[in-house]
mmCIF file of C-alpha atoms in Angstrom:
data_model
loop_
_atom_site.group_PDB
_atom_site.id
_atom_site.type_symbol
_atom_site.label_atom_id
_atom_site.label_comp_id
_atom_site.label_asym_id
_atom_site.label_seq_id
_atom_site.Cartn_x
_atom_site.Cartn_y
_atom_site.Cartn_z
ATOM 1 C CA MET A 1 -32.996 -63.366 42.650
ATOM 2 C CA ASP A 2 -29.277 -63.397 41.821
ATOM 3 C CA ARG A 3 -27.724 -66.798 41.450
ATOM 4 C CA ASP A 4 -24.561 -67.629 43.323
ATOM 5 C CA ARG A 5 -21.652 -68.166 40.939
ATOM 6 C CA ALA A 6 -19.989 -70.719 43.189
ATOM 7 C CA THR A 7 -23.159 -72.803 43.225
ATOM 8 C CA ILE A 8 -23.490 -72.715 39.443
ATOM 9 C CA ASP A 9 -19.781 -73.524 39.053
ATOM 10 C CA LYS A 10 -20.218 -76.587 41.287
ATOM 11 C CA LEU A 11 -23.291 -77.713 39.356
ATOM 12 C CA ALA A 12 -21.338 -77.406 36.128
ATOM 13 C CA LYS A 13 -18.470 -79.458 37.542
ATOM 14 C CA ASP A 14 -20.856 -82.121 38.839
ATOM 15 C CA CYS A 15 -22.451 -82.357 35.388
ATOM 16 C CA GLY A 16 -19.088 -82.681 33.661
ATOM 17 C CA LEU A 17 -19.438 -79.308 31.951
ATOM 18 C CA ALA A 18 -16.626 -76.991 30.990
ATOM 19 C CA PRO A 19 -16.078 -74.082 33.420
ATOM 20 C CA PHE A 20 -17.111 -70.567 32.444
ATOM 21 C CA THR A 21 -13.968 -68.865 31.176
ATOM 22 C CA TYR A 22 -15.014 -65.413 29.961
ATOM 23 C CA SER A 23 -13.659 -62.542 32.004
ATOM 24 C CA PRO A 24 -16.192 -61.130 34.523
ATOM 25 C CA GLU A 25 -14.991 -57.663 33.503
ATOM 26 C CA GLY A 26 -16.544 -58.094 30.060
ATOM 27 C CA GLY A 27 -19.519 -55.838 30.795
ATOM 28 C CA GLU A 28 -23.228 -56.341 30.190
ATOM 29 C CA GLU A 29 -22.833 -58.757 27.301
ATOM 30 C CA ARG A 30 -20.560 -61.042 29.348
ATOM 31 C CA SER A 31 -23.086 -60.958 32.185
ATOM 32 C CA GLU A 32 -25.851 -61.940 29.781
ATOM 33 C CA ILE A 33 -23.778 -64.787 28.390
ATOM 34 C CA TRP A 34 -23.061 -65.985 31.926
ATOM 35 C CA GLY A 35 -26.787 -65.913 32.664
ATOM 36 C CA ALA A 36 -27.539 -67.936 29.548
ATOM 37 C CA TRP A 37 -24.827 -70.429 30.524
ATOM 38 C CA ALA A 38 -26.210 -70.690 34.074
ATOM 39 C CA ASP A 39 -29.701 -71.380 32.662
ATOM 40 C CA ARG A 40 -28.299 -74.283 30.670
ATOM 41 C CA VAL A 41 -26.303 -75.648 33.588
ATOM 42 C CA GLU A 42 -29.406 -75.651 35.790
ATOM 43 C CA GLY A 43 -31.479 -77.171 32.987
ATOM 44 C CA ILE A 44 -28.997 -80.010 32.516
ATOM 45 C CA SER A 45 -28.745 -80.589 36.259
ATOM 46 C CA THR A 46 -32.496 -80.736 36.893
ATOM 47 C CA ASN A 47 -33.906 -82.251 33.694
ATOM 48 C CA PRO A 48 -33.893 -86.079 33.746
ATOM 49 C CA GLU A 49 -34.728 -86.235 30.035
ATOM 50 C CA VAL A 50 -31.305 -84.775 29.264
ATOM 51 C CA TRP A 51 -29.629 -87.713 30.992
ATOM 52 C CA THR A 52 -31.782 -90.433 29.440
ATOM 53 C CA ASP A 53 -31.684 -89.273 25.809
ATOM 54 C CA PRO A 54 -28.131 -89.402 24.400
ATOM 55 C CA GLU A 55 -28.890 -86.935 21.603
ATOM 56 C CA ALA A 56 -30.558 -84.469 23.989
ATOM 57 C CA HIS A 57 -27.625 -84.792 26.373
ATOM 58 C CA GLU A 58 -25.061 -84.145 23.653
ATOM 59 C CA GLU A 59 -26.888 -81.052 22.393
ATOM 60 C CA ALA A 60 -27.429 -79.676 25.912
ATOM 61 C CA VAL A 61 -23.823 -80.196 26.970
ATOM 62 C CA ARG A 62 -22.347 -78.731 23.826
ATOM 63 C CA SER A 63 -24.676 -75.735 24.002
ATOM 64 C CA ALA A 64 -23.687 -75.048 27.619
ATOM 65 C CA ASP A 65 -20.009 -75.499 26.874
ATOM 66 C CA ALA A 66 -20.299 -73.123 23.922
ATOM 67 C CA TYR A 67 -21.727 -70.367 26.133
ATOM 68 C CA ALA A 68 -18.904 -71.080 28.595
ATOM 69 C CA GLY A 69 -16.310 -70.352 25.912
ATOM 70 C CA HIS A 70 -15.412 -73.965 25.054
ATOM 71 C CA PRO A 71 -16.531 -74.730 21.498
ATOM 72 C CA ARG A 72 -13.992 -77.566 21.486
ATOM 73 C CA ALA A 73 -16.025 -79.657 23.901
ATOM 74 C CA LYS A 74 -15.705 -83.349 23.068
ATOM 75 C CA PRO A 75 -18.834 -84.812 21.391
ATOM 76 C CA HIS A 76 -20.680 -87.441 23.448
ATOM 77 C CA ARG A 77 -18.720 -86.611 26.598
ATOM 78 C CA LEU A 78 -20.122 -88.409 29.622
ATOM 79 C CA PRO A 79 -20.815 -86.445 32.838
ATOM 80 C CA ASN A 80 -17.646 -87.575 34.647
ATOM 81 C CA GLU A 81 -15.358 -87.911 31.648
ATOM 82 C CA PRO A 82 -12.255 -85.696 31.922
ATOM 83 C CA GLN A 83 -12.360 -82.392 30.084
ATOM 84 C CA THR A 84 -10.227 -82.396 26.950
ATOM 85 C CA SER A 85 -9.067 -79.524 24.792
ATOM 86 C CA PRO A 86 -8.167 -80.823 21.325
ATOM 87 C CA ARG A 87 -9.364 -78.963 18.294
ATOM 88 C CA ILE A 88 -12.656 -80.380 17.003
ATOM 89 C CA ALA A 89 -13.992 -80.444 13.483
ATOM 90 C CA ASP A 90 -17.505 -79.312 14.395
ATOM 91 C CA TYR A 91 -17.809 -75.705 15.554
ATOM 92 C CA TRP A 92 -21.391 -75.404 14.353
ATOM 93 C CA PRO A 93 -22.945 -76.007 17.818
ATOM 94 C CA PHE A 94 -21.101 -72.914 19.016
ATOM 95 C CA VAL A 95 -22.386 -70.911 16.049
ATOM 96 C CA ARG A 96 -25.910 -72.134 16.820
ATOM 97 C CA ALA A 97 -25.517 -71.169 20.468
ATOM 98 C CA PHE A 98 -24.575 -67.593 19.620
ATOM 99 C CA ASP A 99 -27.366 -67.411 17.050
ATOM 100 C CA ARG A 100 -29.888 -68.528 19.681
ATOM 101 C CA PHE A 101 -28.488 -66.029 22.166
ATOM 102 C CA GLU A 102 -28.842 -63.151 19.711
ATOM 103 C CA ARG A 103 -32.358 -64.135 18.690
ATOM 104 C CA GLU A 104 -33.461 -64.491 22.306
ATOM 105 C CA ASN A 105 -31.656 -61.396 23.598
ATOM 106 C CA ARG A 106 -29.852 -58.932 21.341
ATOM 107 C CA ALA A 107 -26.930 -58.706 18.963
ATOM 108 C CA LEU A 108 -23.592 -58.923 20.723
ATOM 109 C CA ASP A 109 -21.052 -56.157 20.385
ATOM 110 C CA GLY A 110 -17.554 -56.811 19.181
ATOM 111 C CA ILE A 111 -16.003 -60.069 18.017
ATOM 112 C CA GLN A 112 -16.157 -63.407 19.816
ATOM 113 C CA PRO A 113 -13.171 -65.560 18.772
ATOM 114 C CA LEU A 114 -13.929 -69.279 18.990
ATOM 115 C CA VAL A 115 -10.446 -70.549 18.171
ATOM 116 C CA LYS A 116 -7.397 -69.288 19.999
ATOM 117 C CA ALA A 117 -4.151 -70.312 18.350
ATOM 118 C CA GLU A 118 -0.820 -68.889 17.329
ATOM 119 C CA ALA A 119 -0.915 -66.646 14.267
ATOM 120 C CA HIS A 120 1.782 -67.126 11.626
ATOM 121 C CA VAL A 121 2.190 -63.647 10.189
ATOM 122 C CA GLU A 122 4.590 -64.836 7.492
ATOM 123 C CA LEU A 123 1.612 -66.495 5.779
ATOM 124 C CA PRO A 124 -1.166 -64.848 3.748
ATOM 125 C CA LEU A 125 -4.531 -64.602 5.494
ATOM 126 C CA VAL A 126 -7.887 -65.433 3.897
ATOM 127 C CA VAL A 127 -10.923 -63.885 5.625
ATOM 128 C CA ILE A 128 -14.306 -65.430 4.807
ATOM 129 C CA VAL A 129 -16.877 -62.818 5.831
ATOM 130 C CA HIS A 130 -20.454 -63.926 6.668
ATOM 131 C CA PRO A 131 -20.633 -66.490 3.853
ATOM 132 C CA GLY A 132 -24.214 -67.509 4.670
ATOM 133 C CA ASP A 133 -25.463 -64.085 3.527
ATOM 134 C CA LEU A 134 -25.203 -65.330 -0.059
ATOM 135 C CA VAL A 135 -27.856 -68.022 0.394
ATOM 136 C CA GLU A 136 -30.669 -65.465 0.131
ATOM 137 C CA GLY A 137 -29.743 -64.921 -3.521
ATOM 138 C CA LEU A 138 -30.772 -68.526 -4.265
ATOM 139 C CA ARG A 139 -34.328 -68.078 -2.979
ATOM 140 C CA ASP A 140 -37.016 -69.655 -5.173
ATOM 141 C CA HIS A 141 -34.595 -70.026 -8.096
ATOM 142 C CA GLY A 142 -35.245 -66.363 -8.860
ATOM 143 C CA ALA A 143 -33.432 -63.874 -11.060
ATOM 144 C CA ASP A 144 -30.320 -63.852 -8.851
ATOM 145 C CA TYR A 145 -29.992 -67.636 -8.647
ATOM 146 C CA ASP A 146 -27.462 -68.314 -11.406
ATOM 147 C CA ILE A 147 -25.072 -65.465 -10.622
ATOM 148 C CA THR A 148 -25.211 -66.295 -6.904
ATOM 149 C CA ALA A 149 -24.659 -70.009 -7.451
ATOM 150 C CA ASP A 150 -21.682 -69.278 -9.694
ATOM 151 C CA ALA A 151 -20.208 -66.832 -7.185
ATOM 152 C CA MET A 152 -20.530 -69.374 -4.371
ATOM 153 C CA HIS A 153 -18.943 -72.106 -6.472
ATOM 154 C CA ASP A 154 -16.035 -69.878 -7.501
ATOM 155 C CA GLN A 155 -15.483 -68.502 -4.000
ATOM 156 C CA ALA A 156 -15.209 -72.086 -2.775
ATOM 157 C CA HIS A 157 -12.544 -72.682 -5.418
ATOM 158 C CA ASP A 158 -10.665 -69.549 -4.302
ATOM 159 C CA ILE A 159 -10.688 -70.705 -0.671
ATOM 160 C CA GLN A 160 -9.483 -74.194 -1.568
ATOM 161 C CA LEU A 161 -6.639 -72.814 -3.687
ATOM 162 C CA GLU A 162 -5.451 -70.528 -0.888
ATOM 163 C CA LEU A 163 -5.647 -73.300 1.703
ATOM 164 C CA GLY A 164 -3.763 -75.609 -0.626
ATOM 165 C CA ALA A 165 -1.030 -72.987 -0.982
ATOM 166 C CA GLY A 166 -0.617 -72.789 2.797
ATOM 167 C CA ALA A 167 -2.506 -69.603 3.679
ATOM 168 C CA GLU A 168 -4.089 -69.184 7.095
ATOM 169 C CA VAL A 169 -7.822 -68.611 7.148
ATOM 170 C CA VAL A 170 -10.472 -66.941 9.288
ATOM 171 C CA VAL A 171 -14.201 -67.652 9.107
ATOM 172 C CA LEU A 172 -16.240 -64.754 10.482
ATOM 173 C CA HIS A 173 -19.747 -65.990 11.230
ATOM 174 C CA ASN A 174 -23.136 -64.440 11.784
ATOM 175 C CA GLY A 175 -26.469 -66.224 12.135
ATOM 176 C CA GLU A 176 -26.894 -66.474 8.369
ATOM 177 C CA SER A 177 -23.938 -68.869 8.244
ATOM 178 C CA LEU A 178 -26.254 -71.629 9.425
ATOM 179 C CA ARG A 179 -28.123 -71.375 6.129
ATOM 180 C CA LEU A 180 -25.135 -72.956 4.411
ATOM 181 C CA LEU A 181 -26.115 -76.203 6.130
ATOM 182 C CA GLU A 182 -29.635 -76.270 4.680
ATOM 183 C CA GLU A 183 -30.569 -79.021 2.243
ATOM 184 C CA THR A 184 -30.136 -77.697 -1.277
ATOM 185 C CA ASP A 185 -29.888 -78.736 -4.904
ATOM 186 C CA CYS A 186 -27.450 -75.885 -5.552
ATOM 187 C CA ILE A 187 -23.984 -77.220 -6.293
ATOM 188 C CA GLY A 188 -22.448 -73.814 -5.573
ATOM 189 C CA GLN A 189 -23.905 -73.722 -2.076
ATOM 190 C CA ARG A 190 -22.741 -77.251 -1.338
ATOM 191 C CA HIS A 191 -19.218 -76.439 -2.544
ATOM 192 C CA LEU A 192 -19.067 -73.250 -0.477
ATOM 193 C CA ALA A 193 -20.352 -75.090 2.609
ATOM 194 C CA ARG A 194 -17.580 -77.673 2.204
ATOM 195 C CA ALA A 195 -14.942 -74.959 1.729
ATOM 196 C CA VAL A 196 -16.147 -73.117 4.841
ATOM 197 C CA GLN A 197 -16.060 -76.390 6.770
ATOM 198 C CA ALA A 198 -12.485 -77.031 5.629
ATOM 199 C CA ALA A 199 -11.567 -73.528 6.775
ATOM 200 C CA MET A 200 -13.205 -74.123 10.152
ATOM 201 C CA ASP A 201 -11.336 -77.412 10.510
ATOM 202 C CA THR A 202 -7.931 -75.754 10.229
ATOM 203 C CA GLY A 203 -8.269 -71.994 10.713
ATOM 204 C CA PHE A 204 -9.546 -69.326 13.045
ATOM 205 C CA VAL A 205 -13.268 -69.094 13.732
ATOM 206 C CA ALA A 206 -15.094 -66.078 15.148
ATOM 207 C CA TRP A 207 -18.593 -64.691 15.618
ATOM 208 C CA GLY A 208 -19.453 -61.065 15.035
ATOM 209 C CA ARG A 209 -21.190 -58.436 12.906
ATOM 210 C CA ASP A 210 -19.111 -55.395 13.883
ATOM 211 C CA MET A 211 -16.629 -54.873 11.053
ATOM 212 C CA GLU A 212 -14.701 -52.214 12.953
ATOM 213 C CA ALA A 213 -14.139 -54.661 15.803
ATOM 214 C CA ALA A 214 -13.299 -57.388 13.297
ATOM 215 C CA GLY A 215 -10.679 -55.177 11.689
ATOM 216 C CA ARG A 216 -9.058 -54.433 15.038
ATOM 217 C CA TRP A 217 -9.018 -58.127 15.954
ATOM 218 C CA LEU A 218 -7.476 -59.128 12.626
ATOM 219 C CA VAL A 219 -4.755 -56.495 12.978
ATOM 220 C CA GLU A 220 -4.024 -56.805 16.691
ATOM 221 C CA GLY A 221 -4.694 -60.508 17.163
ATOM 222 C CA LEU A 222 -3.736 -62.058 13.835
ATOM 223 C CA GLY A 223 -1.181 -59.590 12.513
ATOM 224 C CA ALA A 224 -3.100 -58.719 9.342
ATOM 225 C CA ALA A 225 -0.912 -55.691 8.567
ATOM 226 C CA GLU A 226 2.247 -57.819 8.776
ATOM 227 C CA ARG A 227 1.005 -60.481 6.345
ATOM 228 C CA PRO A 228 2.096 -60.778 2.708
ATOM 229 C CA TYR A 229 -1.558 -60.007 1.900
ATOM 230 C CA VAL A 230 -5.096 -60.437 3.201
ATOM 231 C CA LEU A 231 -7.636 -61.915 0.775
ATOM 232 C CA LEU A 232 -11.294 -61.129 1.445
ATOM 233 C CA THR A 233 -14.133 -63.337 0.300
ATOM 234 C CA GLY A 234 -17.702 -64.050 1.391
ATOM 235 C CA THR A 235 -20.515 -61.542 1.651
ATOM 236 C CA TYR A 236 -21.133 -58.385 -0.373
ATOM 237 C CA ALA A 237 -18.643 -55.597 -1.023
ATOM 238 C CA GLY A 238 -20.799 -52.745 -2.273
ATOM 239 C CA VAL A 239 -19.223 -49.331 -1.893
ATOM 240 C CA GLU A 240 -22.120 -48.020 0.205
ATOM 241 C CA HIS A 241 -23.110 -50.849 2.528
ATOM 242 C CA GLY A 242 -21.034 -53.971 1.896
ATOM 243 C CA ALA A 243 -19.600 -55.598 5.019
ATOM 244 C CA THR A 244 -16.636 -56.967 3.078
ATOM 245 C CA ALA A 245 -15.909 -53.510 1.666
ATOM 246 C CA MET A 246 -16.094 -51.971 5.126
ATOM 247 C CA LEU A 247 -13.685 -54.534 6.526
ATOM 248 C CA GLY A 248 -11.295 -54.117 3.604
ATOM 249 C CA ALA A 249 -11.156 -50.342 3.985
ATOM 250 C CA LEU A 250 -10.459 -50.680 7.716
ATOM 251 C CA LEU A 251 -7.639 -53.136 7.097
ATOM 252 C CA GLU A 252 -6.137 -50.777 4.532
ATOM 253 C CA GLU A 253 -6.187 -47.968 7.097
ATOM 254 C CA HIS A 254 -4.075 -50.175 9.351
ATOM 255 C CA GLY A 255 -1.516 -50.806 6.633
ATOM 256 C CA ALA A 256 -2.555 -54.236 5.377
ATOM 257 C CA GLU A 257 -2.193 -55.235 1.747
ATOM 258 C CA VAL A 258 -5.792 -56.107 0.951
ATOM 259 C CA ARG A 259 -7.000 -58.182 -1.958
ATOM 260 C CA ILE A 260 -10.568 -59.159 -2.765
ATOM 261 C CA SER A 261 -11.751 -62.254 -4.581
ATOM 262 C CA ASP A 262 -13.058 -61.556 -8.078
ATOM 263 C CA ASN A 263 -16.104 -63.592 -7.075
ATOM 264 C CA VAL A 264 -17.306 -61.310 -4.265
ATOM 265 C CA MET A 265 -20.418 -59.492 -5.451
ATOM 266 C CA ALA A 266 -21.243 -55.869 -4.692
ATOM 267 C CA SER A 267 -24.803 -56.712 -3.723
ATOM 268 C CA GLN A 268 -27.232 -59.542 -4.233
ATOM 269 C CA GLY A 269 -27.061 -60.568 -7.880
ATOM 270 C CA SER A 270 -24.775 -57.736 -8.971
ATOM 271 C CA TYR A 271 -21.108 -56.755 -9.273
ATOM 272 C CA THR A 272 -21.944 -53.109 -10.041
ATOM 273 C CA ASP A 273 -20.412 -50.475 -7.717
ATOM 274 C CA ARG A 274 -18.150 -52.949 -5.993
ATOM 275 C CA TRP A 275 -15.451 -51.653 -3.660
ATOM 276 C CA GLU A 276 -11.898 -52.323 -4.817
ATOM 277 C CA PRO A 277 -8.714 -52.182 -2.747
ATOM 278 C CA LYS A 278 -6.263 -49.379 -3.344
ATOM 279 C CA PRO A 279 -2.939 -50.231 -5.027
ATOM 280 C CA PHE A 280 -0.685 -51.288 -2.201
ATOM 281 C CA ALA A 281 2.332 -49.122 -1.500
ATOM 282 C CA PRO A 282 4.544 -50.553 1.255
ATOM 283 C CA PRO A 283 6.015 -48.011 3.674
ATOM 284 C CA ALA A 284 9.261 -46.632 2.314
ATOM 285 C CA ALA A 285 12.352 -47.668 4.209
ATOM 286 C CA SER A 286 13.969 -44.763 6.019
ATOM 287 C CA THR A 287 17.441 -44.064 4.690
ATOM 288 C CA SER A 288 20.060 -41.428 5.297
ATOM 289 C CA MET A 289 21.835 -40.382 2.084
ATOM 290 C CA GLY A 290 24.504 -37.814 1.598
ATOM 291 C CA MET A 291 24.343 -35.405 -1.328
#
């Protein structure tokens, strides 16, 4: 039985939840997200345990608000407290919500931006691509542990230097990003997790696995081709299958000056056969000269 949108909207308002803001013309994936949001609204409305356990209430509200397109929902908001829209430091509940949605349903197409803000195209742009992918290289302190730990540590340093110099930053998440939050004795992982958090505190945040869609969003939404340069860091950049390599090549096609951190590996535990950006040649200015 189809649920009435007006009824769900009223339930959400009564529960103090953020309204659903995605466009209804978004296709099947938007419809599925709306359904997941409606499930959470009904669960919050009808489950007394949510209202008697502060931690359960916070998690339920933030999960529902994330599906509604409001990752900035205020922590510990009471049911009748006015909706606010300041930037928040913790976008991880939104990342968890999309991860749960994909595990319970299917991978979403395209890119889901979580932060909407003005882009400053006069500044360089750092793009951190699926940083949690690197955690697998630390498994069981195996053969790839040392090189992976060093790469994570040095990528964190790269990110901090760029942020300190005033660059804008994008964190592009997938479900593996949550692995950065796992308890670990690896200093490199802890440093990278802190650098990613700093980037999320101040920069753009998005969810998505489709590098073609990511490239379009970076060019059309964030002016990547107009920037002094775009620095890529994060997951692997192997010539054949690396997501970072794929994104870099797409940005080059759109005219961006692409750079890649020296600390991005080609594949797990290896820098062999890594993609490298082409030497950048800015478009020549058109001139009319007499002979």
